[in-house]
Amino acid sequence: MIITIDGPAGAGKSTVAKMLAEKLGFVHFNSGSLFRGITAFLISQNTDINHIDEKKIKKLRIKTIFDGKNQLIFVNSQNFSNHLRDNEVSKRAPIVSAIPEFRKIIDDCQRDFAKNNNLVIDGRDIGSHVFPNADIKFYLTCDIDERAKRRYNEEKIKNPNIDIDEIKQQIIARDKFDMNKPISPLVIPDNAIIIDSTSLSPEQVVEKMLQYINIKNS
Ligand code: DC
């Protein structure tokens, strides 16, 4: 069974995907971590991401593996799991995510993994492109000010001088980029159930999702 959760940055997709997967006994697959894993690998190879072409990508012979049990990401047999949230990785992952050859590697990895696993998988193009025939598709939205507030509360522990307006502008820019990518832009997938998480706790979002899943399975 495949359950997809798409939506903009900061809507809480990964948090609820993890909780929902736990409740159902499914594997949680965060597709963004594959984009981040490839980005970390490219940085480790000193690859100039802004000037990479098909030939150079082929030469790298990239192979990604997701270890669902331990939630680890391997690229060419190297474990990059501890680097997925590095600042440089966060900055460059959007560039990597707009390159078709990388998306193809990641699409294949996700589809292969789904052959043998029940999944809750979150990302930007999962219900629209990777698994258009998923059993249940959710699209999680959230008001921009609430998303900025959530990010601010997370970030201020690491960086007390962080400015909430700056975070809001970054999220707006990110939404614009994700929604206007020429390849696999963020869209509401056909037949997706839209849930607005603005005034809901993660537990309440999961509860709503479980209700839809129970209806579907009854
Ligand atoms: O959700 P995240 O920030 O970890 O995602 C990392 C990058 O990958 C971000 O630029 C969005 C992109 N992404 C994507 O293009 N498609 C997905 N299915 C998941 C993530």
Coordinates of N, CA and C and ligand atoms in Angstrom, one line a residue:
M1 N 0.8 -1.2 0.0 CA 0.0 0.0 0.0 C 0.9 1.3 0.0
I2 N 0.5 2.2 -0.8 CA 1.3 3.5 -0.9 C 0.4 4.7 -0.5
I3 N 0.8 5.4 0.5 CA 0.1 6.6 0.9 C 1.1 7.8 0.6
T4 N 0.7 8.8 -0.1 CA 1.5 9.9 -0.5 C 1.1 11.1 0.2
I5 N 2.1 11.9 0.6 CA 1.8 13.3 1.2 C 2.6 14.3 0.5
D6 N 2.0 15.2 -0.2 CA 2.7 16.3 -0.9 C 2.3 17.6 -0.2
G7 N 3.1 18.6 -0.5 CA 2.7 19.9 0.0 C 3.9 20.8 0.0
P8 N 3.7 22.1 0.3 CA 4.8 23.1 0.3 C 5.7 22.9 1.5
A9 N 6.9 23.5 1.5 CA 7.9 23.4 2.6 C 7.3 24.0 3.8
G10 N 7.5 23.3 4.9 CA 7.1 23.8 6.2 C 5.6 23.5 6.6
A11 N 4.9 22.7 5.8 CA 3.5 22.4 6.1 C 3.4 21.3 7.1
G12 N 4.5 20.6 7.4 CA 4.5 19.6 8.4 C 4.5 18.2 7.8
K13 N 4.7 18.0 6.6 CA 4.6 16.7 5.9 C 5.4 15.6 6.6
S14 N 6.7 15.9 6.8 CA 7.6 14.8 7.3 C 7.1 14.4 8.7
T15 N 6.8 15.4 9.5 CA 6.4 15.0 10.9 C 5.1 14.1 10.9
V16 N 4.1 14.5 10.1 CA 2.9 13.7 10.1 C 3.1 12.4 9.4
A17 N 4.0 12.4 8.3 CA 4.3 11.1 7.6 C 4.9 10.1 8.5
K18 N 5.8 10.6 9.3 CA 6.5 9.7 10.3 C 5.5 9.1 11.3
M19 N 4.7 10.0 11.8 CA 3.7 9.5 12.8 C 2.7 8.6 12.2
L20 N 2.2 8.9 11.0 CA 1.2 8.1 10.3 C 1.8 6.7 10.0
A21 N 3.1 6.7 9.6 CA 3.7 5.4 9.2 C 3.9 4.5 10.5
E22 N 4.2 5.2 11.6 CA 4.3 4.4 12.9 C 3.0 3.8 13.2
K23 N 1.9 4.6 13.1 CA 0.6 4.1 13.5 C 0.2 2.9 12.6
L24 N 0.5 3.0 11.4 CA 0.1 1.9 10.4 C 1.1 0.7 10.3
G25 N 2.3 0.9 10.9 CA 3.3 -0.1 10.8 C 3.9 -0.1 9.4
F26 N 3.9 1.0 8.7 CA 4.5 1.2 7.4 C 5.9 1.8 7.5
V27 N 6.6 1.8 6.4 CA 7.9 2.5 6.4 C 7.6 4.0 6.0
H28 N 8.3 4.9 6.7 CA 8.2 6.3 6.3 C 9.4 6.6 5.4
F29 N 9.1 7.2 4.2 CA 10.1 7.5 3.2 C 10.0 9.0 2.9
N30 N 11.0 9.7 3.3 CA 11.0 11.2 3.1 C 11.8 11.4 1.8
S31 N 11.1 11.7 0.7 CA 11.8 11.7 -0.6 C 12.8 12.9 -0.7
G32 N 12.6 14.0 0.0 CA 13.5 15.1 0.0 C 14.9 14.6 0.5
S33 N 14.9 13.6 1.4 CA 16.3 13.1 1.9 C 17.1 12.5 0.7
L34 N 16.5 12.0 -0.3 CA 17.3 11.5 -1.5 C 17.9 12.7 -2.2
F35 N 17.1 13.7 -2.4 CA 17.7 14.9 -3.1 C 18.8 15.5 -2.3
R36 N 18.6 15.5 -1.0 CA 19.7 16.0 -0.1 C 20.9 15.0 -0.1
G37 N 20.6 13.7 -0.1 CA 21.7 12.7 -0.2 C 22.6 12.9 -1.4
I38 N 21.9 13.1 -2.6 CA 22.7 13.3 -3.8 C 23.5 14.6 -3.7
T39 N 22.8 15.6 -3.2 CA 23.5 16.9 -3.0 C 24.7 16.8 -2.2
A40 N 24.6 16.1 -1.0 CA 25.8 15.9 -0.1 C 26.9 15.1 -0.8
F41 N 26.5 14.1 -1.6 CA 27.5 13.4 -2.4 C 28.2 14.3 -3.4
L42 N 27.4 15.1 -4.1 CA 28.1 16.0 -5.1 C 29.0 17.0 -4.4
I43 N 28.6 17.5 -3.3 CA 29.5 18.4 -2.5 C 30.8 17.7 -2.1
S44 N 30.6 16.4 -1.7 CA 31.8 15.6 -1.3 C 32.8 15.4 -2.4
Q45 N 32.2 15.4 -3.7 CA 33.0 15.2 -4.9 C 33.5 16.5 -5.5
N46 N 33.3 17.6 -4.8 CA 33.6 19.0 -5.3 C 33.0 19.2 -6.7
T47 N 31.8 18.7 -6.9 CA 31.2 18.9 -8.2 C 30.5 20.3 -8.3
D48 N 30.7 20.9 -9.4 CA 30.1 22.2 -9.6 C 28.7 22.0 -10.1
I49 N 27.7 22.1 -9.2 CA 26.3 21.8 -9.5 C 25.7 22.7 -10.5
N50 N 26.2 23.9 -10.6 CA 25.7 24.9 -11.5 C 26.1 24.7 -13.0
H51 N 27.1 23.9 -13.1 CA 27.6 23.6 -14.5 C 27.7 22.1 -14.8
I52 N 26.7 21.4 -14.4 CA 26.8 19.9 -14.6 C 25.9 19.6 -15.8
D53 N 26.4 18.6 -16.6 CA 25.5 18.2 -17.7 C 25.3 16.7 -17.7
E54 N 24.5 16.2 -18.7 CA 24.2 14.8 -18.7 C 25.4 13.9 -18.7
K55 N 26.4 14.3 -19.5 CA 27.6 13.5 -19.6 C 28.3 13.3 -18.2
K56 N 28.5 14.5 -17.6 CA 29.1 14.5 -16.3 C 28.3 13.6 -15.3
I57 N 27.0 13.8 -15.3 CA 26.2 13.0 -14.4 C 26.3 11.5 -14.6
K58 N 26.3 11.1 -15.9 CA 26.5 9.7 -16.2 C 27.8 9.1 -15.6
K59 N 28.8 10.0 -15.8 CA 30.2 9.6 -15.3 C 30.2 9.3 -13.8
L60 N 29.4 10.0 -13.1 CA 29.4 9.8 -11.6 C 28.8 8.5 -11.2
R61 N 28.0 7.8 -12.1 CA 27.4 6.5 -11.9 C 26.7 6.5 -10.5
I62 N 25.8 7.4 -10.3 CA 25.1 7.6 -9.0 C 24.1 6.5 -8.7
K63 N 24.3 5.9 -7.5 CA 23.3 4.9 -7.1 C 22.9 5.2 -5.7
T64 N 21.6 5.4 -5.5 CA 21.1 5.7 -4.2 C 20.4 4.5 -3.6
I65 N 20.6 4.4 -2.3 CA 19.9 3.3 -1.5 C 19.2 3.9 -0.3
F66 N 18.0 3.6 -0.1 CA 17.3 4.0 1.1 C 17.1 2.8 2.0
D67 N 17.7 2.9 3.2 CA 17.5 1.8 4.2 C 16.3 2.2 5.1
G68 N 15.2 1.7 4.8 CA 13.9 2.1 5.5 C 13.9 1.8 7.0
K69 N 14.5 0.7 7.3 CA 14.5 0.2 8.7 C 15.3 1.2 9.6
N70 N 16.4 1.6 9.1 CA 17.3 2.5 9.9 C 17.2 4.0 9.5
Q71 N 16.4 4.2 8.5 CA 16.2 5.6 7.9 C 17.6 6.2 7.5
L72 N 18.3 5.4 6.7 CA 19.6 5.9 6.2 C 19.6 6.1 4.7
I73 N 20.4 7.0 4.3 CA 20.5 7.3 2.8 C 22.0 7.0 2.4
F74 N 22.1 6.1 1.5 CA 23.5 5.8 0.9 C 23.5 6.3 -0.5
V75 N 24.6 6.9 -0.9 CA 24.9 7.3 -2.3 C 26.2 6.7 -2.6
N76 N 26.2 5.9 -3.7 CA 27.4 5.1 -4.1 C 28.1 4.4 -2.9
S77 N 27.3 3.8 -2.1 CA 27.7 3.0 -0.9 C 28.1 3.8 0.3
Q78 N 28.1 5.1 0.2 CA 28.6 5.9 1.3 C 27.3 6.5 2.0
N79 N 27.4 6.4 3.4 CA 26.3 6.9 4.2 C 26.3 8.4 4.4
F80 N 25.3 9.1 3.8 CA 25.3 10.6 3.9 C 24.3 11.1 4.9
S81 N 23.7 10.2 5.7 CA 22.6 10.5 6.5 C 22.9 11.7 7.5
N82 N 24.1 11.8 8.0 CA 24.4 12.8 8.9 C 24.7 14.2 8.3
H83 N 24.6 14.2 6.9 CA 24.9 15.5 6.3 C 23.6 16.1 5.6
L84 N 22.5 15.4 5.7 CA 21.3 15.8 5.0 C 20.8 17.2 5.4
R85 N 21.1 17.6 6.6 CA 20.6 19.0 7.1 C 21.7 20.0 7.1
D86 N 22.9 19.7 6.5 CA 24.0 20.7 6.5 C 23.5 21.9 5.7
N87 N 23.9 23.1 6.1 CA 23.5 24.3 5.5 C 23.7 24.3 4.0
E88 N 24.9 23.9 3.6 CA 25.3 23.9 2.1 C 24.4 22.9 1.4
V89 N 24.0 21.8 2.0 CA 23.1 20.8 1.4 C 21.7 21.5 1.2
S90 N 21.2 22.1 2.2 CA 19.9 22.8 2.1 C 19.9 23.8 1.1
K91 N 21.0 24.6 0.9 CA 21.1 25.6 -0.1 C 21.0 25.1 -1.5
R92 N 21.8 24.0 -1.7 CA 21.9 23.5 -3.1 C 20.9 22.4 -3.5
A93 N 20.2 21.8 -2.5 CA 19.3 20.7 -2.9 C 18.2 21.2 -3.9
P94 N 17.7 22.4 -3.8 CA 16.8 22.9 -4.9 C 17.3 22.9 -6.3
I95 N 18.6 23.2 -6.4 CA 19.3 23.2 -7.7 C 19.3 21.7 -8.3
V96 N 19.7 20.8 -7.4 CA 19.8 19.4 -7.8 C 18.4 18.9 -8.1
S97 N 17.4 19.4 -7.4 CA 16.0 18.8 -7.6 C 15.4 19.3 -8.9
A98 N 16.1 20.3 -9.6 CA 15.5 20.8 -10.8 C 16.2 20.2 -12.0
I99 N 17.1 19.2 -11.8 CA 17.9 18.6 -12.9 C 17.3 17.2 -13.2
P100 N 16.8 17.0 -14.4 CA 16.0 15.8 -14.7 C 16.7 14.5 -14.5
E101 N 18.0 14.4 -14.8 CA 18.8 13.2 -14.6 C 18.8 12.7 -13.1
F102 N 18.9 13.7 -12.2 CA 18.8 13.3 -10.8 C 17.4 12.9 -10.4
R103 N 16.4 13.6 -10.9 CA 15.1 13.2 -10.6 C 14.8 11.8 -11.0
K104 N 15.3 11.4 -12.2 CA 15.1 10.0 -12.7 C 15.7 9.0 -11.8
I105 N 16.9 9.2 -11.3 CA 17.6 8.3 -10.4 C 16.7 8.1 -9.2
I106 N 16.2 9.3 -8.7 CA 15.4 9.2 -7.4 C 14.0 8.6 -7.7
D107 N 13.4 8.9 -8.8 CA 12.1 8.2 -9.1 C 12.3 6.7 -9.1
D108 N 13.4 6.2 -9.7 CA 13.6 4.8 -9.8 C 13.8 4.2 -8.4
C109 N 14.6 4.9 -7.6 CA 14.9 4.4 -6.3 C 13.6 4.2 -5.5
Q110 N 12.7 5.3 -5.6 CA 11.5 5.2 -4.8 C 10.5 4.1 -5.3
R111 N 10.5 4.0 -6.6 CA 9.6 3.0 -7.2 C 10.1 1.6 -6.9
D112 N 11.4 1.4 -6.9 CA 11.9 0.0 -6.6 C 11.6 -0.3 -5.1
F113 N 11.8 0.7 -4.3 CA 11.6 0.5 -2.8 C 10.1 0.1 -2.6
A114 N 9.2 0.7 -3.3 CA 7.8 0.5 -3.1 C 7.3 -0.9 -3.5
K115 N 8.2 -1.6 -4.3 CA 7.8 -2.9 -4.8 C 7.6 -3.9 -3.6
N116 N 8.4 -3.7 -2.5 CA 8.4 -4.6 -1.4 C 8.1 -4.0 -0.1
N117 N 7.5 -2.8 -0.1 CA 7.2 -2.2 1.2 C 5.9 -1.4 1.2
N118 N 5.2 -1.4 2.3 CA 4.1 -0.5 2.5 C 4.7 0.8 2.9
L119 N 4.2 1.9 2.3 CA 4.9 3.2 2.5 C 4.0 4.3 2.8
V120 N 4.5 5.2 3.7 CA 4.0 6.6 3.7 C 5.1 7.4 3.2
I121 N 4.9 8.1 2.1 CA 6.0 8.8 1.4 C 5.6 10.2 1.2
D122 N 6.5 11.1 1.6 CA 6.2 12.6 1.5 C 7.2 13.3 0.6
G123 N 6.7 14.3 -0.1 CA 7.6 15.1 -1.0 C 6.8 16.2 -1.7
R124 N 7.2 16.4 -3.0 CA 6.6 17.5 -3.7 C 5.8 17.0 -5.0
D125 N 6.3 15.8 -5.5 CA 5.7 15.3 -6.7 C 5.3 13.8 -6.6
I126 N 5.1 13.4 -5.4 CA 4.9 12.0 -5.2 C 3.6 11.5 -5.7
G127 N 2.5 12.2 -5.3 CA 1.2 11.7 -5.8 C 0.9 12.2 -7.2
S128 N 1.6 13.2 -7.7 CA 1.3 13.7 -9.0 C 2.2 13.0 -10.1
H129 N 3.4 12.6 -9.7 CA 4.3 12.1 -10.7 C 4.9 10.7 -10.4
V130 N 5.4 10.5 -9.2 CA 6.1 9.3 -8.8 C 5.1 8.1 -8.7
F131 N 4.0 8.3 -7.9 CA 3.0 7.3 -7.7 C 1.6 7.9 -8.0
P132 N 1.3 8.1 -9.2 CA 0.0 8.7 -9.6 C -1.2 7.8 -9.2
N133 N -0.8 6.4 -9.1 CA -1.9 5.5 -8.8 C -1.8 5.0 -7.3
A134 N -1.2 5.9 -6.4 CA -1.1 5.5 -5.0 C -2.5 5.2 -4.4
D135 N -2.5 4.4 -3.4 CA -3.8 4.1 -2.8 C -4.5 5.3 -2.2
I136 N -3.8 6.1 -1.5 CA -4.4 7.4 -0.9 C -3.4 8.5 -1.1
K137 N -3.9 9.6 -1.5 CA -3.0 10.8 -1.7 C -3.5 12.0 -0.9
F138 N -2.6 12.5 -0.1 CA -2.9 13.7 0.7 C -2.1 14.9 0.2
Y139 N -2.7 16.1 0.3 CA -1.9 17.3 0.0 C -2.1 18.2 1.2
L140 N -1.0 18.5 1.9 CA -1.0 19.2 3.2 C -0.7 20.7 2.9
T141 N -1.6 21.5 3.3 CA -1.3 23.0 3.1 C -1.2 23.6 4.5
C142 N -0.7 24.8 4.5 CA -0.7 25.6 5.8 C -0.4 27.0 5.4
D143 N -1.0 27.9 6.2 CA -0.9 29.3 6.0 C 0.6 29.7 6.1
I144 N 1.0 30.7 5.3 CA 2.4 31.1 5.2 C 2.9 31.6 6.6
D145 N 2.1 32.4 7.3 CA 2.6 33.0 8.6 C 2.8 31.9 9.6
E146 N 1.9 30.9 9.6 CA 2.0 29.7 10.5 C 3.3 28.9 10.2
R147 N 3.5 28.7 8.9 CA 4.7 28.0 8.5 C 6.0 28.7 8.9
A148 N 6.0 30.0 8.7 CA 7.1 30.8 9.2 C 7.3 30.7 10.7
K149 N 6.2 30.8 11.4 CA 6.3 30.7 12.9 C 6.9 29.3 13.3
R150 N 6.4 28.2 12.6 CA 6.9 26.9 13.0 C 8.4 26.8 12.7
R151 N 8.9 27.3 11.5 CA 10.3 27.2 11.2 C 11.1 28.1 12.2
Y152 N 10.6 29.2 12.5 CA 11.2 30.2 13.4 C 11.5 29.5 14.8
N153 N 10.4 28.8 15.3 CA 10.5 28.1 16.6 C 11.6 27.0 16.6
E154 N 11.7 26.3 15.4 CA 12.7 25.2 15.3 C 14.1 25.8 15.2
E155 N 14.2 26.9 14.4 CA 15.6 27.4 14.1 C 16.2 28.2 15.2
K156 N 15.3 28.9 16.0 CA 15.8 29.8 17.0 C 16.6 29.1 18.1
I157 N 16.4 27.8 18.3 CA 17.2 27.1 19.2 C 18.7 27.1 18.8
K158 N 18.9 26.9 17.5 CA 20.3 26.9 17.0 C 20.8 28.3 16.7
N159 N 19.9 29.2 16.3 CA 20.3 30.5 16.0 C 19.4 31.6 16.6
P160 N 19.7 32.1 17.8 CA 18.8 33.0 18.5 C 18.5 34.3 17.8
N161 N 19.4 34.7 16.9 CA 19.3 36.0 16.2 C 18.4 35.9 14.9
I162 N 17.9 34.8 14.7 CA 17.1 34.6 13.4 C 15.9 35.5 13.4
D163 N 15.6 35.9 12.2 CA 14.5 36.9 12.0 C 13.3 36.2 11.3
I164 N 12.1 36.3 11.9 CA 11.0 35.6 11.4 C 10.6 36.1 10.0
D165 N 10.7 37.4 9.7 CA 10.4 37.9 8.4 C 11.3 37.4 7.3
E166 N 12.6 37.2 7.7 CA 13.5 36.6 6.7 C 13.1 35.2 6.4
I167 N 12.7 34.5 7.4 CA 12.3 33.1 7.2 C 11.0 33.1 6.3
K168 N 10.1 34.0 6.6 CA 8.9 34.1 5.8 C 9.2 34.3 4.3
Q169 N 10.2 35.2 4.1 CA 10.6 35.5 2.7 C 11.2 34.3 2.0
Q170 N 12.0 33.6 2.8 CA 12.7 32.4 2.3 C 11.6 31.3 1.9
I171 N 10.6 31.2 2.7 CA 9.5 30.2 2.4 C 8.8 30.6 1.1
I172 N 8.5 31.9 1.0 CA 7.8 32.4 -0.2 C 8.6 32.1 -1.4
A173 N 9.9 32.4 -1.3 CA 10.8 32.1 -2.5 C 10.9 30.6 -2.8
R174 N 10.9 29.8 -1.8 CA 11.0 28.4 -2.0 C 9.7 27.9 -2.6
D175 N 8.5 28.4 -2.2 CA 7.2 28.0 -2.8 C 7.2 28.3 -4.3
K176 N 7.7 29.5 -4.5 CA 7.7 30.0 -5.9 C 8.5 29.1 -6.8
F177 N 9.7 28.8 -6.3 CA 10.6 27.9 -7.0 C 10.0 26.5 -7.2
D178 N 9.5 25.9 -6.1 CA 8.9 24.6 -6.2 C 7.7 24.5 -7.1
M179 N 6.9 25.6 -7.2 CA 5.7 25.5 -8.0 C 5.9 25.9 -9.4
N180 N 7.1 26.5 -9.7 CA 7.4 26.9 -11.1 C 8.5 26.1 -11.7
K181 N 9.0 25.0 -11.1 CA 10.0 24.2 -11.7 C 9.5 23.7 -13.0
P182 N 10.3 23.7 -14.1 CA 9.8 23.1 -15.3 C 9.6 21.6 -15.3
I183 N 10.3 21.0 -14.3 CA 10.1 19.5 -14.2 C 9.6 19.2 -12.8
S184 N 8.5 18.4 -12.8 CA 7.9 18.0 -11.5 C 7.6 19.1 -10.6
P185 N 6.9 20.2 -11.0 CA 6.6 21.2 -10.1 C 5.6 20.8 -9.0
L186 N 5.6 21.5 -7.9 CA 4.6 21.2 -6.8 C 3.2 21.5 -7.3
V187 N 2.4 20.5 -7.4 CA 0.9 20.7 -7.7 C 0.1 19.9 -6.8
I188 N -1.2 20.2 -6.8 CA -2.1 19.3 -6.0 C -2.4 18.1 -6.9
P189 N -2.0 16.9 -6.5 CA -2.2 15.7 -7.3 C -3.7 15.5 -7.6
D190 N -4.0 14.9 -8.7 CA -5.4 14.5 -9.0 C -5.9 13.6 -7.9
N191 N -7.2 13.8 -7.5 CA -7.8 13.0 -6.5 C -7.2 13.1 -5.1
A192 N -6.3 14.1 -4.9 CA -5.7 14.2 -3.5 C -6.7 14.8 -2.5
I193 N -6.6 14.3 -1.3 CA -7.4 14.8 -0.2 C -6.6 16.0 0.4
I194 N -7.2 17.2 0.4 CA -6.4 18.4 0.9 C -6.7 18.6 2.4
I195 N -5.6 18.7 3.1 CA -5.8 19.0 4.6 C -5.0 20.2 4.9
D196 N -5.7 21.2 5.5 CA -5.1 22.5 5.9 C -4.6 22.3 7.4
S197 N -3.3 22.3 7.6 CA -2.8 22.1 9.0 C -2.6 23.3 9.8
T198 N -3.1 24.5 9.3 CA -2.8 25.8 9.9 C -3.2 25.8 11.4
S199 N -4.4 25.3 11.7 CA -4.8 25.3 13.1 C -4.9 23.9 13.7
L200 N -4.2 23.0 13.1 CA -4.2 21.6 13.6 C -2.8 21.2 14.2
S201 N -2.9 20.4 15.2 CA -1.6 19.8 15.7 C -1.2 18.6 14.8
P202 N 0.0 18.2 14.8 CA 0.4 17.0 14.0 C -0.5 15.8 14.3
E203 N -0.8 15.7 15.6 CA -1.7 14.5 16.1 C -3.1 14.6 15.4
Q204 N -3.6 15.9 15.3 CA -4.9 16.1 14.7 C -4.9 15.8 13.2
V205 N -3.8 16.2 12.6 CA -3.7 15.9 11.1 C -3.6 14.4 10.9
V206 N -2.9 13.7 11.7 CA -2.8 12.2 11.6 C -4.1 11.6 11.8
E207 N -4.8 12.1 12.8 CA -6.2 11.6 13.1 C -7.1 11.7 11.9
K208 N -7.1 12.9 11.3 CA -7.9 13.1 10.1 C -7.5 12.1 9.0
M209 N -6.2 12.0 8.8 CA -5.7 11.1 7.7 C -6.2 9.6 8.0
L210 N -6.1 9.2 9.3 CA -6.5 7.9 9.6 C -8.0 7.7 9.3
Q211 N -8.8 8.8 9.5 CA -10.2 8.7 9.2 C -10.4 8.4 7.8
Y212 N -9.7 9.2 6.9 CA -9.8 9.0 5.5 C -9.4 7.6 5.0
I213 N -8.3 7.1 5.7 CA -7.8 5.8 5.3 C -8.8 4.7 5.7
N214 N -9.4 4.9 6.9 CA -10.4 3.9 7.3 C -11.6 3.9 6.4
I215 N -12.1 5.1 6.0 CA -13.2 5.2 5.0 C -12.9 4.4 3.7
K216 N -11.7 4.7 3.3 CA -11.2 4.1 2.0 C -11.2 2.6 2.1
N217 N -10.7 2.1 3.3 CA -10.5 0.6 3.4 C -11.8 -0.1 3.9
S218 N -12.9 0.7 4.2 CA -14.1 0.0 4.7 C -15.0 -0.5 3.6
Ligands
DC1 O1 11.6 18.6 1.7 P1 13.1 18.9 1.6 O2 13.4 20.3 2.0 O3 13.9 18.0 2.4 O4 13.5 18.7 0.1 C1 14.8 18.9 -0.4 C2 14.7 19.5 -1.8 O5 14.2 18.5 -2.7 C3 13.8 20.7 -2.0 O6 14.5 21.6 -2.8 C4 12.6 20.2 -2.6 C5 13.1 19.0 -3.4 N1 12.1 17.9 -3.5 C6 11.5 17.7 -4.8 O7 11.8 18.4 -5.7 N2 10.7 16.7 -4.9 C7 10.4 15.8 -3.9 N3 9.6 14.8 -4.1 C8 11.0 16.0 -2.6 C9 11.8 17.1 -2.5

